[in-house]
Amino acid sequence: MITVVGVRFKKAGKVYYFDPGKLKLTKGENVILETARGVEMGEVVVGPKEITEKEVVAPLKEVIRIATSGDLQVNEGNKEKEAKAFDICLKKIEEHKLEMKLVDVEYTFDNNKIIFYFTAEGRVDFRDLVKDLAGVFKTRIELRQIGVRDEAKMIGGIGPCGVSLCCSTWLGEFDPVSIKMAKDQNLSLNPTKISGVCGRLFCCLKYEHDVYKEMLKKLPHVGDSVKTPYGRGPVIQINPLLERVKVKVTNDNDGTEEIKVFQREEVEKLGAFLKREKERKEKEAEALSSGEEIRDPDEIRELEQLEELEKIEKQGKKPEPSKRREQRPRKKDGRPEEKRHVEKPQPRRKEDEKPPRPKEQQPREQKPKEQQPREQKPKEQQPREQKPTEQQDKKDRPKSKGKKKPYNKKKRRGKPRPKPDQKNKGDKGGGNK
């Protein structure tokens, strides 16, 4: 066991545990401590008490000293600086045209760091803003984005009930809240009616949910058939706090229907709900007598099924298949198809068997004839035609009569030019002769 004290740094903030050391601390005293953010001043909310090591978040830091009058003056001076820093930061945000809403500013006790809290719809690039603020305040700057619930906690306000917000007065941490809690308490599922100032579901839905959960176990569900002094009928509505049930009763004599309200003791549950409740009570009684933990009936059924399967596997037997009615195929009109009668083949009798056939005479094996190799005639080698040489080609070529045309090295590439018309062949100036 470890001796600790609970310290809170803000109003309605989270409680942190510290080692008191040799100091004798009482509830309500201000102390100076060392945290991850630096040296800070907090208020002792929980006096010295002993807790287990599992409840402590390591490493457990010690309290430095009890706050003096000088420390209180420093803390008040820091609050005045926070108001000035808030105005300066607003101007810088307007200069940089950033889409962010400044919520609060906080100075550490030793003025080593300034923390700016803001909200925004998405991510914001505030690197230039941090540089400007660091140049103004000449210290470390931290910009921290927070959620909508944290914003309401810092600013405060009055809820729809007419009382100041729980989160800003006494609620230390936010618990998860779901729409199922509103359903169990028979509240309207309109988001505007079950949402708070922050736009999220009421935190107070969590406060009474455990009570509603226990009361609903004792009452039948909506739609279950029950037996009443006036007859049987389905459950229409439930009031868990008053333990009342509204039933649509059908009179056995007249057959008329009426809606009546009954207490829990006047209603007898029928069907699966009655069996489920009986099993639960039996298991709880056995668990209490043996000193075991009370479990839900669904968990107990699963454990029993697993034990049966393990026994069957040890014996080497296969588990029996579930006996279910085979669903007959249906036609398009919805009527079931008639089963077709298929005759099974009967085994043959010895009298009906035919006598075996006589064996057919197999043909004699014929020896394959020996194939003699064919005589191959020698091919006559024909002399190859020799290609004429260049000198012979020149001699054999006929001599051209007349003068040889000069060889033009510059060859024209591309398409040939179109020939001029015969009429205008001799025209030079464009006129006719």
XYZ file of N, CA, C and O in Angstrom, residues 421-433:
52
model
N 0.880 23.935 -117.019
C -0.067 23.697 -118.123
C 0.581 24.037 -119.463
O 1.478 24.875 -119.572
N 0.082 23.349 -120.524
C 0.670 23.553 -121.865
C 0.372 24.942 -122.411
O 1.128 25.518 -123.137
N -0.838 25.478 -121.987
C -1.212 26.795 -122.511
C -0.276 27.872 -122.012
O 0.173 28.734 -122.732
N 0.028 27.803 -120.709
C 0.827 28.835 -120.077
C 2.271 28.407 -119.968
O 2.985 28.801 -119.062
N 2.734 27.510 -120.839
C 4.096 26.991 -120.742
C 5.105 28.068 -121.004
O 6.134 28.167 -120.322
N 4.837 28.924 -121.950
C 5.819 29.946 -122.303
C 5.587 31.274 -121.653
O 6.293 32.223 -121.896
N 4.552 31.358 -120.782
C 4.237 32.632 -120.125
C 5.235 32.932 -119.074
O 5.610 32.049 -118.308
N 5.684 34.168 -118.999
C 6.594 34.602 -117.966
C 5.979 35.707 -117.108
O 6.165 35.748 -115.922
N 5.257 36.599 -117.709
C 4.663 37.721 -116.992
C 3.239 37.499 -116.604
O 2.609 38.353 -116.034
N 2.690 36.378 -116.995
C 1.298 36.098 -116.681
C 0.369 36.505 -117.785
O -0.824 36.209 -117.759
N 0.869 37.152 -118.908
C 0.008 37.574 -120.031
C 0.082 36.573 -121.156
O 0.965 35.742 -121.247
N -0.852 36.634 -122.128
C -0.896 35.751 -123.301
C -0.205 36.456 -124.456
O -0.326 37.662 -124.641
N 0.521 35.647 -125.290
C 1.231 36.199 -126.447
C 0.239 36.384 -127.598
O -0.621 35.543 -127.804
